[in-house]
Tab-separated table of C-alpha atoms and ligand atoms in Angstrom:
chain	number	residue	atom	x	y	z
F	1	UNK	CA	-24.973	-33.733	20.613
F	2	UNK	CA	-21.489	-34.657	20.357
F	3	UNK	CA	-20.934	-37.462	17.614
F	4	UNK	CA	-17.988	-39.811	18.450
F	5	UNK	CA	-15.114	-38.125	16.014
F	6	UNK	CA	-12.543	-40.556	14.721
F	7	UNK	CA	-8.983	-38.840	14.688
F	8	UNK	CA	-7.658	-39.541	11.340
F	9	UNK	CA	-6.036	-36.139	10.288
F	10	UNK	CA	-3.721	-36.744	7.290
F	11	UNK	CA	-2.004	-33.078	7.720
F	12	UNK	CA	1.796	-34.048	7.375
F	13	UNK	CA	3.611	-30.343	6.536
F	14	UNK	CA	3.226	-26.875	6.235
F	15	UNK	CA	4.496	-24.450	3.510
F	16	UNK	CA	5.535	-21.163	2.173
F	17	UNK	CA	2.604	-19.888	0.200
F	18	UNK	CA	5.169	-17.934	-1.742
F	19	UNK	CA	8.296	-20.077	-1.822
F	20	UNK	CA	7.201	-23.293	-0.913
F	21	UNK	CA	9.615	-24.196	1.930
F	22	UNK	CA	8.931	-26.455	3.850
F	23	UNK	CA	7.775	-26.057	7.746
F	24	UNK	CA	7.680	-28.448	10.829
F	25	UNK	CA	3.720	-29.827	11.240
F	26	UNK	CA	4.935	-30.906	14.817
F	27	UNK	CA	5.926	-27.694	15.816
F	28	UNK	CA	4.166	-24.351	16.794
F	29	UNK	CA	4.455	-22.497	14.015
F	30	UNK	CA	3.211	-18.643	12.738
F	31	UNK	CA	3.763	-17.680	9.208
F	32	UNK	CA	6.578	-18.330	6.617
F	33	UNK	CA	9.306	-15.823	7.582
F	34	UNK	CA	10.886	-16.696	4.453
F	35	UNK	CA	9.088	-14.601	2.396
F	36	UNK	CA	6.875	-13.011	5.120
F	37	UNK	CA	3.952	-15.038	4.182
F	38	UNK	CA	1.029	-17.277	5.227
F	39	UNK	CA	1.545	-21.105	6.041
F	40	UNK	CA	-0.086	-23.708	4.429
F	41	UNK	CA	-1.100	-27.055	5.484
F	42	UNK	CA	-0.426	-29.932	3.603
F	43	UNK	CA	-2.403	-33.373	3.811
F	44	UNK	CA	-1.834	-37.046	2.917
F	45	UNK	CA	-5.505	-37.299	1.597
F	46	UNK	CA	-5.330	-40.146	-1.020
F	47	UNK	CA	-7.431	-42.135	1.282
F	48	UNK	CA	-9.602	-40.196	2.205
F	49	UNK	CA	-12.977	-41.395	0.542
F	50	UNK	CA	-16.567	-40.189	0.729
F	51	UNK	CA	-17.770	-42.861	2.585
F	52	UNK	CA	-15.822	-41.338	5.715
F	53	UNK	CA	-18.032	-38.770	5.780
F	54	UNK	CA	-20.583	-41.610	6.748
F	55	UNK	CA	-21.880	-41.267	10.908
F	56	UNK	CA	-20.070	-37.984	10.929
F	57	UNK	CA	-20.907	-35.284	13.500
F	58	UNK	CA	-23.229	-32.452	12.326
F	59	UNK	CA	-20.444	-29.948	12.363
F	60	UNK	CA	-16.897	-28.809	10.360
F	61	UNK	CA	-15.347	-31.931	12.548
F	62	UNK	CA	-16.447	-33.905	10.660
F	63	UNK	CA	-13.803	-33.293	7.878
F	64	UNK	CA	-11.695	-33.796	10.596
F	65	UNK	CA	-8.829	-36.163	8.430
F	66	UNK	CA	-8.278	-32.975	6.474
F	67	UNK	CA	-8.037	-30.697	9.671
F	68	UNK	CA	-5.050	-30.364	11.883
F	69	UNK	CA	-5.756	-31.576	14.723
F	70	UNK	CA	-3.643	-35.389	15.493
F	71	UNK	CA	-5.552	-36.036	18.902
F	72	UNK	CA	-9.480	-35.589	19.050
F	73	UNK	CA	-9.153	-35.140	22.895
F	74	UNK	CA	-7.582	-31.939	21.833
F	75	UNK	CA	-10.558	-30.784	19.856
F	76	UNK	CA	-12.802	-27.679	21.047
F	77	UNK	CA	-16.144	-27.934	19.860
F	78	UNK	CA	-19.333	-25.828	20.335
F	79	UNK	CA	-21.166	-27.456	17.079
F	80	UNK	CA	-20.003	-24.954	14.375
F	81	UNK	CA	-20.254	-25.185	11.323
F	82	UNK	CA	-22.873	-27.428	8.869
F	83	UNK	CA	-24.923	-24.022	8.558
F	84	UNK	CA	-27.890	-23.691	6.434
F	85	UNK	CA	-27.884	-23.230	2.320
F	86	UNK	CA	-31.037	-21.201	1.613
F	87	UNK	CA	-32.690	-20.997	-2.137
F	88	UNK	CA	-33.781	-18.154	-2.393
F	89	UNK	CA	-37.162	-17.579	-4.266
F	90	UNK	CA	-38.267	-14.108	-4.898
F	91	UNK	CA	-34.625	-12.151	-5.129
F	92	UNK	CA	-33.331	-14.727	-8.391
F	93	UNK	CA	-36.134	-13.038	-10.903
F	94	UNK	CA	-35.843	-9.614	-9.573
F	95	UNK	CA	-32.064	-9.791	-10.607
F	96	UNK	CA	-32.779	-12.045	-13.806
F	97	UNK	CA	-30.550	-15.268	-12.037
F	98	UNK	CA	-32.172	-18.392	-12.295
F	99	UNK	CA	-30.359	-19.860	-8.743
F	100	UNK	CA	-29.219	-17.861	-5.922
F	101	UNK	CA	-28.860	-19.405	-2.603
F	102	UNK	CA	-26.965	-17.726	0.605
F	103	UNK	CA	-24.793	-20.095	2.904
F	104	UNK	CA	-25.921	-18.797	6.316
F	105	UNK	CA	-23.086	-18.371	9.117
F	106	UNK	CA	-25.218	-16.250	11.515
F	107	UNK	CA	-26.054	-19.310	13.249
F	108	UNK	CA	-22.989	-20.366	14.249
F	109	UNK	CA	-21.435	-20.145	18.142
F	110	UNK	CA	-21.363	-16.368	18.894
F	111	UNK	CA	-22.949	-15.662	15.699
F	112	UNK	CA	-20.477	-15.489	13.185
F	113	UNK	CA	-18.218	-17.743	10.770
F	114	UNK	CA	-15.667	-16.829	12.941
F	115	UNK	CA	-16.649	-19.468	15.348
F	116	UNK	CA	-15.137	-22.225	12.585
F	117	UNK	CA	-11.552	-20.999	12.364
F	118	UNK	CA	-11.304	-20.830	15.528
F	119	UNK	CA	-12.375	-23.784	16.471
F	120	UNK	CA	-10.052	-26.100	14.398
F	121	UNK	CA	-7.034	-22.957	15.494
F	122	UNK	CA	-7.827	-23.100	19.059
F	123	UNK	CA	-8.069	-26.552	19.414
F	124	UNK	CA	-4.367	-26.710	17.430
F	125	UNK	CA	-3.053	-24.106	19.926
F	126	UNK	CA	-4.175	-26.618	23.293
F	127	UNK	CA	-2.675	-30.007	20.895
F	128	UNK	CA	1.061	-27.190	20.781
F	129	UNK	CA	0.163	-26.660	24.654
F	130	UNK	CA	-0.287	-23.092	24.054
F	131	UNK	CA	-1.755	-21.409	26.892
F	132	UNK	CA	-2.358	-17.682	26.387
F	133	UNK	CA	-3.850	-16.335	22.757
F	134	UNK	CA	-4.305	-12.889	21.467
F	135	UNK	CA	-5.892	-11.406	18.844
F	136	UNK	CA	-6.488	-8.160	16.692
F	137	UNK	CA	-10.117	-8.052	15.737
F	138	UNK	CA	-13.251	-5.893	14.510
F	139	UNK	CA	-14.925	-8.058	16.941
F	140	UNK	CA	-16.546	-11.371	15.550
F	141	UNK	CA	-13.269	-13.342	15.767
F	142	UNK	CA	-12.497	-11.643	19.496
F	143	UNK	CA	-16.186	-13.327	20.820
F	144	UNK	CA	-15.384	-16.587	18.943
F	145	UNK	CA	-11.717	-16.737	20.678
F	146	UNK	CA	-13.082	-15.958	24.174
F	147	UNK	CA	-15.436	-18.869	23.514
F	148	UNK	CA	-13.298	-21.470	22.539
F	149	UNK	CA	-10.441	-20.396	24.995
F	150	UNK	CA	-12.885	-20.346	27.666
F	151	UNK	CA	-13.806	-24.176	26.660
F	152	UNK	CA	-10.046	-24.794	26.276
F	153	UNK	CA	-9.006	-23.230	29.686
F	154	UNK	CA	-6.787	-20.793	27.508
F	155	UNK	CA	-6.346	-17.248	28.657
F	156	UNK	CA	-7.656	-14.607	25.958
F	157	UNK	CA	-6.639	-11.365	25.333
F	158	UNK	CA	-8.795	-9.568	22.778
F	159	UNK	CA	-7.815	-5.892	21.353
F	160	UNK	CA	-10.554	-4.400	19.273
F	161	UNK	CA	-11.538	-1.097	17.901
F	162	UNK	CA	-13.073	1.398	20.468
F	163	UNK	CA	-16.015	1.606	17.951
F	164	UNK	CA	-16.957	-2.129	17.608
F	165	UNK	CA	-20.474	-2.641	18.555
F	166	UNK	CA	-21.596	-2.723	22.041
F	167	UNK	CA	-22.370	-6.005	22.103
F	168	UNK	CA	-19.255	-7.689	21.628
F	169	UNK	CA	-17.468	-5.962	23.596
F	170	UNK	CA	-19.821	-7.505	26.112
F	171	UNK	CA	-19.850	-10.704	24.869
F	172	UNK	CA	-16.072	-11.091	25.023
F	173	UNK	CA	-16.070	-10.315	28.537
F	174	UNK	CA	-18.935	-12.755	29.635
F	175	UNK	CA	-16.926	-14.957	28.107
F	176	UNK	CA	-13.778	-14.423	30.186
F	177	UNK	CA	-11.624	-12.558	27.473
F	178	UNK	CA	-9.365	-9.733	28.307
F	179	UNK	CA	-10.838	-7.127	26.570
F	180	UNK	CA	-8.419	-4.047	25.148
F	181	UNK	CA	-10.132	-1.139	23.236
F	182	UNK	CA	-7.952	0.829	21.166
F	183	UNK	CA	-8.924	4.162	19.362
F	184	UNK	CA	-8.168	3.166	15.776
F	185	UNK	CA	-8.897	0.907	12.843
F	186	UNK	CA	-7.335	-3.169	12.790
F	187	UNK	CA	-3.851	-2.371	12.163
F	188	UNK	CA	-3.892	-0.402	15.089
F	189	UNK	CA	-5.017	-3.115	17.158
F	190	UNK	CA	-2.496	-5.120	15.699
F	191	UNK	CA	0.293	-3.468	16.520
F	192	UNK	CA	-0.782	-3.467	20.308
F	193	UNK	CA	-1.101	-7.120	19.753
F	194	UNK	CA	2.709	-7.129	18.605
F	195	UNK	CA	3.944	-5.477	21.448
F	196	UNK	CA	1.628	-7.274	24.349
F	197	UNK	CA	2.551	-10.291	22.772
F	198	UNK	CA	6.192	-9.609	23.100
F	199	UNK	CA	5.749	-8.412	26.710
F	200	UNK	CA	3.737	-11.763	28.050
F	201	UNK	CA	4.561	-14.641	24.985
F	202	UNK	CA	0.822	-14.539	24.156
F	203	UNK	CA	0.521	-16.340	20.923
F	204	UNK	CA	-0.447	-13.949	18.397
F	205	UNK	CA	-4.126	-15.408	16.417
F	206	UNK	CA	-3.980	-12.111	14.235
F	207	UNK	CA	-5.607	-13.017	10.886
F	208	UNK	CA	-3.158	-15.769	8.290
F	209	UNK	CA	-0.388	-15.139	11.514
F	210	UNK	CA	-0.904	-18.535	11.954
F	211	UNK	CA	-1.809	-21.504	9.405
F	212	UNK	CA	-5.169	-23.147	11.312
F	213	UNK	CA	-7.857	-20.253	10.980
F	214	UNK	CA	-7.491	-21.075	7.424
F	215	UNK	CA	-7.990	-24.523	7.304
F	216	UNK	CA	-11.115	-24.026	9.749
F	217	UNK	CA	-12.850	-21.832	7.305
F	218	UNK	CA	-12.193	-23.738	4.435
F	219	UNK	CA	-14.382	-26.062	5.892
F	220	UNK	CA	-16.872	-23.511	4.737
F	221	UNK	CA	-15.850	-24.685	0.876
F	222	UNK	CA	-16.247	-28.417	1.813
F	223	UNK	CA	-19.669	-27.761	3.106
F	224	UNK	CA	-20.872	-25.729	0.440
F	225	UNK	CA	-19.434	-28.609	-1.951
F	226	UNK	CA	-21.225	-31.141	-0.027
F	227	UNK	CA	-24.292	-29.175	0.046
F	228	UNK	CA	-24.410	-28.721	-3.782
F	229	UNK	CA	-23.934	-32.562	-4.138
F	230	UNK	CA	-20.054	-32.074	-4.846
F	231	UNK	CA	-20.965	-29.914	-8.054
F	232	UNK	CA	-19.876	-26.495	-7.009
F	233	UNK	CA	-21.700	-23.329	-7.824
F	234	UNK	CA	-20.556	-21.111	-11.170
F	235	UNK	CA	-19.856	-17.896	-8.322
F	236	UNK	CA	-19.576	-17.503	-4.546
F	237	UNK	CA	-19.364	-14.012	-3.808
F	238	UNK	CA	-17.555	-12.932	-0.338
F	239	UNK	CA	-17.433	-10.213	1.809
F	240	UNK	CA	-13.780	-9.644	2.392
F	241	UNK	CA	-11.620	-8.391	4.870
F	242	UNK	CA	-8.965	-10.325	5.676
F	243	UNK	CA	-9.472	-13.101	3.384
F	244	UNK	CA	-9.431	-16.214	4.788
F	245	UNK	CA	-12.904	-17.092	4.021
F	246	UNK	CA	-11.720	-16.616	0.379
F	247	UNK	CA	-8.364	-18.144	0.453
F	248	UNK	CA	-10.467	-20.989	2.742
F	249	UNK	CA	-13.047	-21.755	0.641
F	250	UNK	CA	-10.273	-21.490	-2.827
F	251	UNK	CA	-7.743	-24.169	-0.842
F	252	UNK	CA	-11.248	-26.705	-0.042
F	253	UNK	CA	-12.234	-26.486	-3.544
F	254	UNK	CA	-8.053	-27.528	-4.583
F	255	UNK	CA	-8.352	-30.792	-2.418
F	256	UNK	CA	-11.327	-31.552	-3.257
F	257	UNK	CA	-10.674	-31.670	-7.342
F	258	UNK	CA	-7.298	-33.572	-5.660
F	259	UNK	CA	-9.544	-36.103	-3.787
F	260	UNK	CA	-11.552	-36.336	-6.846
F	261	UNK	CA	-14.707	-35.825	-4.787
F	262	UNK	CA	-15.851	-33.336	-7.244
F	263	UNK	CA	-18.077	-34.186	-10.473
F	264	UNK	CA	-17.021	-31.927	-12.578
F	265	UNK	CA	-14.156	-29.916	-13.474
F	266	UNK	CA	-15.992	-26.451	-13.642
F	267	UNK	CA	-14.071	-23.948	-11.433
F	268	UNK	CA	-16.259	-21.533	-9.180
F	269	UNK	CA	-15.591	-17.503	-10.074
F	270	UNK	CA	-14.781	-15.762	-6.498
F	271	UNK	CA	-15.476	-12.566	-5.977
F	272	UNK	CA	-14.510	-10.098	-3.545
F	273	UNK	CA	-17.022	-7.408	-1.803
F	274	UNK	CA	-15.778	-4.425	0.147
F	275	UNK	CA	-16.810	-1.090	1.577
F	276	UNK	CA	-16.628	1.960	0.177
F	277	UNK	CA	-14.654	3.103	3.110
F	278	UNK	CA	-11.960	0.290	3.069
F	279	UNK	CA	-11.214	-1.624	-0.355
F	280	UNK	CA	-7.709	-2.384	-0.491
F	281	UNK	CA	-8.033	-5.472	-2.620
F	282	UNK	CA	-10.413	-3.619	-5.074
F	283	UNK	CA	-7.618	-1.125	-5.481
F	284	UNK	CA	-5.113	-3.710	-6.833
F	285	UNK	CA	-7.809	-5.634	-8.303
F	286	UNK	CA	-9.066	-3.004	-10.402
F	287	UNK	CA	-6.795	-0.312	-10.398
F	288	UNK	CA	-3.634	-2.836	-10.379
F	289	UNK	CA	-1.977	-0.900	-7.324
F	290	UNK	CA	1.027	-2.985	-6.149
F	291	UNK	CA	-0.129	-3.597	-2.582
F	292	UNK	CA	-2.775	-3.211	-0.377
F	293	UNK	CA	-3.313	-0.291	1.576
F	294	UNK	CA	-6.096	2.200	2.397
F	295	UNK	CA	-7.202	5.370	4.350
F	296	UNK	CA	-10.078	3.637	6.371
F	297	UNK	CA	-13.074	4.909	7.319
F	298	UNK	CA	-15.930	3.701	9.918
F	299	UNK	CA	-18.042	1.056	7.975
F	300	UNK	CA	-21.522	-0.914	9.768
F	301	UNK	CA	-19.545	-3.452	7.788
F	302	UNK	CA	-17.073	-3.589	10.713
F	303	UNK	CA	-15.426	-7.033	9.958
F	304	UNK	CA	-14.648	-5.367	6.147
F	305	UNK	CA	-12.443	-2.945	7.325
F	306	UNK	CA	-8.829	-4.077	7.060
F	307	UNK	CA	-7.073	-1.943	5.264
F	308	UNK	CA	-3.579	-3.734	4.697
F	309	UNK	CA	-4.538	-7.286	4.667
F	310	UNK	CA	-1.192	-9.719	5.365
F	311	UNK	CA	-2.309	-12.422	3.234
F	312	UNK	CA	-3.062	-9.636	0.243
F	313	UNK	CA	-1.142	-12.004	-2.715
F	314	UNK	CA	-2.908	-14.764	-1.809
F	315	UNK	CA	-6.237	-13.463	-2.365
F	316	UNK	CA	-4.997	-11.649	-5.668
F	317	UNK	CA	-4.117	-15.567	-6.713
F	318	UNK	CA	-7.530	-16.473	-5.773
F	319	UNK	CA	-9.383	-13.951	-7.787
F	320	UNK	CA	-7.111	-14.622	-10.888
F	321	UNK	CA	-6.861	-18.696	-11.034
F	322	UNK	CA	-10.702	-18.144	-10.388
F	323	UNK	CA	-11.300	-16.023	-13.113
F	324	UNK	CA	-13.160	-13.763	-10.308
F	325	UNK	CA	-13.489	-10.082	-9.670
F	326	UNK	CA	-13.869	-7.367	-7.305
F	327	UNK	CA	-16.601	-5.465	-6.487
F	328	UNK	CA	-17.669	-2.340	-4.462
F	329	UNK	CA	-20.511	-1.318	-2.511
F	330	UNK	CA	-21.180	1.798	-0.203
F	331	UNK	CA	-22.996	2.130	3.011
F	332	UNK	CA	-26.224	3.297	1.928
F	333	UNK	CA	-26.049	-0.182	-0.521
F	334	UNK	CA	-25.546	-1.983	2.804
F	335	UNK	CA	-28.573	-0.892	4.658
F	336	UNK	CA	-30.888	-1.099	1.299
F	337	UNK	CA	-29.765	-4.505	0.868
F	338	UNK	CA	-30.262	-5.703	4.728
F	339	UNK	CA	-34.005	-4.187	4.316
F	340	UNK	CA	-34.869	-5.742	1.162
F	341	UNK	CA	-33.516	-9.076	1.761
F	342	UNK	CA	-35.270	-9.122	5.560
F	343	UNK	CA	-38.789	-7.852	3.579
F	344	UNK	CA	-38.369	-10.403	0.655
F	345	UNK	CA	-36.972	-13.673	2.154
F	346	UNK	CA	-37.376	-13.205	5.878
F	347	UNK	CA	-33.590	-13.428	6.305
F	348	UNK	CA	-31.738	-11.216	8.624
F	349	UNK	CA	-28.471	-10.470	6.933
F	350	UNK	CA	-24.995	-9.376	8.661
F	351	UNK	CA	-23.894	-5.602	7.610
F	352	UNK	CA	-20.804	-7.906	5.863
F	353	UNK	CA	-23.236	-10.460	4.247
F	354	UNK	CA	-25.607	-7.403	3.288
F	355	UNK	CA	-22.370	-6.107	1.326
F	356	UNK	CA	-22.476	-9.215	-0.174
F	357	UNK	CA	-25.923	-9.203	-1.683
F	358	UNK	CA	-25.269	-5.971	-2.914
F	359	UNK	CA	-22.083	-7.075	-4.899
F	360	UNK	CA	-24.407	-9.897	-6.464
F	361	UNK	CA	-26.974	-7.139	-7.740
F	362	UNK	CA	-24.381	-5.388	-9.277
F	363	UNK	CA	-22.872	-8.142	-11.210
F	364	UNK	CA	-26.051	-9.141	-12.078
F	365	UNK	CA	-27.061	-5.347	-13.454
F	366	UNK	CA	-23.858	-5.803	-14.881
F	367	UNK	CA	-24.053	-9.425	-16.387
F	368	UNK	CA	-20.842	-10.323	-15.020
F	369	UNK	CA	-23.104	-13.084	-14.039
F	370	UNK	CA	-25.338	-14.861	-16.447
F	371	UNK	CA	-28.793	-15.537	-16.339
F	372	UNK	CA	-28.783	-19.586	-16.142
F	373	UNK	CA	-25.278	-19.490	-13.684
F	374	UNK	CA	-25.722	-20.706	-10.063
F	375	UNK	CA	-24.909	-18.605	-7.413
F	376	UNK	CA	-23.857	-18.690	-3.870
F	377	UNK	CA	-23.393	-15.260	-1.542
F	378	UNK	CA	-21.759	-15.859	1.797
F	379	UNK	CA	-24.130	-14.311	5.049
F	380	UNK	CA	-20.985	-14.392	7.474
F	381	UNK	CA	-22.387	-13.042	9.995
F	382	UNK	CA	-26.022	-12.911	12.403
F	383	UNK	CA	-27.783	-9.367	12.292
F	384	UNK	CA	-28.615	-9.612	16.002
F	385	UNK	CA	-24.602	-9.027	17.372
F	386	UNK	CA	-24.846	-4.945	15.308
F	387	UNK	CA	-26.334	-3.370	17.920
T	401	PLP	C1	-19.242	-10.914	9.849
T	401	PLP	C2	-17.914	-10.846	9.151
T	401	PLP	N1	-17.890	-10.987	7.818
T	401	PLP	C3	-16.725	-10.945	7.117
T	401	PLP	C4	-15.514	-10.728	7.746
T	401	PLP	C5	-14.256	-10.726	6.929
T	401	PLP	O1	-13.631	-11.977	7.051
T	401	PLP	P1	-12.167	-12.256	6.564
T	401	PLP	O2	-11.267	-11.429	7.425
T	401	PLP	O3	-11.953	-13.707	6.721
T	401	PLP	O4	-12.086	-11.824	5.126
T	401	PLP	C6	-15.491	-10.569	9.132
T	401	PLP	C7	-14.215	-10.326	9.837
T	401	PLP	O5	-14.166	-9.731	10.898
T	401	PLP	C8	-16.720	-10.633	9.859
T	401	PLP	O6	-16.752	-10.505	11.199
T	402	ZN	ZN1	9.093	-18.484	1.477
């Protein structure tokens, strides 16, 4: 059911994440070509209370005054969002942590958190009267596009690597999408994405290319806030690809302490979780490499592997105003961890949230994470869509 939403976004400008030059709200926009960097929205939030969250709908819409979106006839729903927050009961004393609790995504539309940034970008892209999107994807974000263009009346065109799972590739095409397999890894499919769009004016969705993805998974932070009574956990540990889950949840938590919604000051420690195969972060994270790049290999972890991330400095500002770390985990970890978590809780992890779970047993082995800390590991993804 479809709650009335009252429009009352407060967005007013966009940024330079680097620079901090100022872009055009009213206008379509990509990234900051000043510095060749991600966009970010700006909000007149000061009054913005808690009580507006009062006869709400059941989904990210309604944080809709700190979305982008000026007209609600413009929004695209399929009820994403305003997932479950499981405690968990047997894992915490196995690992010695007295709170651990996953924030489960695999219910959204099509499965994945995908579904929330691109609801709030799609629905942007039909307020700019876009009317053709493409995207690069490992696959989650292709099925979420098709979905929401097919409720928009958009055309989709979705270019994904030949070895994504079955599935998807199916699911993309039910849902009208234009599906384009390319033998290669992400950055591969984006550069077909670059040239198509070029050819036909598709706008280009590709991952931070354009500022409203972002804001749609940083309703992912406000929930998680909400859900922990507006005190936030002491770590939230992410499976990471691309990063705007990261840079999402990181930019929720910032207007929130703004809004003064939160009670109390204590700033959450992100961490980062990739493959074995593909860990560009973890490379400049760890080994302090300048910028992110990797020799990929095949991961079950599909939605992991991107192996130059755009928005690369803007995680690495994340994990060091956070105080957070990076951690990584190989393929064999994966499977153990999807086993023992189905076996132990009854949940059905994601390969990517199973990566995850693993990076929390590590940090716990490792007591980068104390005993009495709360924490919160990110499922981004349903189990079912792997096969
Ligand atoms: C299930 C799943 N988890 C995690 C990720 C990584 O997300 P992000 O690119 O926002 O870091 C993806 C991306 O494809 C995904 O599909
Ligand atoms: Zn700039």
């Amino acid at each position: 059911m479809n709650t009335e939403i009252e429009t009352i976004s407060t967005a007013s400008y966009l940024t330079c994440s680097n620079c901090g030059k100022i872009y055009d709200i009213q206008r379509q926009q990509t990234f900051a070509h000043c510095c060749n960097q991600p966009l970010i929205t700006h909000y007149n939030n000061n009054k913005f209370t808690k009580v507006h969250l009062k006869n709400k709908p059941n989904n990210l819409w309604r944080y809709a005054a700190m979305l982008p979106v000026f007209d609600n006839s413009n929004i695209i729903s399929l009820e994403e969002g305003f997932t479950p927050m499981h405690t968990l009961h047997k894992i915490p004393a196995k690992y010695a942590i007295n709170h651990l609790y996953i924030k489960d995504e695999g219910g959204n539309p099509t499965g994945s958190f995908k579904a929330r940034g691109l609801s709030v970008a799609i629905s942007k892209a039909k307020e700019l009267g876009i009317e053709h999107c493409i995207i690069p994807t490992a696959g989650n974000a292709g099925g979420a596009m098709s979905a929401y263009c097919a409720k928009a009346g958009i055309k989709a065109t979705v270019v994904m690597p030949k070895t994504s799972a079955q599935l998807i590739k199916e699911e993309v095409q039910l849902l009208g999408g234009q599906l384009i397999e390319v033998n290669g890894f992400i950055q591969d499919c984006g550069k077909r994405v670059q040239q198509i769009a070029a050819e036909t004016g598709a706008f280009d969705m590709s991952t931070m290319k354009e500022p409203y993805r972002l804001e749609g998974k940083k309703t992912l932070g406000y929930e998680i806030a909400e859900q922990f009574n507006w005190q936030l956990p002491d770590v939230i540990i992410y499976p990471t690809g691309g990063g705007t889950g990261l840079i999402g949840m990181w930019k929720a938590f910032e207007e929130l302490q703004q809004m003064q919604w939160l009670t109390s000051n204590k700033k959450t420690r992100m961490v980062i979780v990739q493959t074995e195969n593909c860990n560009p972060m973890i490379q400049m994270i760890e080994k302090g490499k300048k910028d992110a790049t990797f020799q990929p290999a095949y991961s079950i972890a599909n939605g992991l592997v991107v192996p130059t991330p755009f928005a690369e400095k803007s995680m690495l500002r994340v994990i060091a105003e956070s105080n957070g770390t990076g951690i990584v985990v190989s393929e064999t970890d994966i499977q153990q961890s999807i086993r023992e978590m189905a076996r132990t809780e009854g949940l059905l992890l994601s390969p990517e949230g199973a990566a995850a779970f693993a990076g929390f047993k590590k940090l716990a082995e490792k007591k980068w994470i104390e005993e009495q800390e709360t924490v919160c590991i990110v499922n981004t993804g349903s189990w079912y869509k792997y096969h």
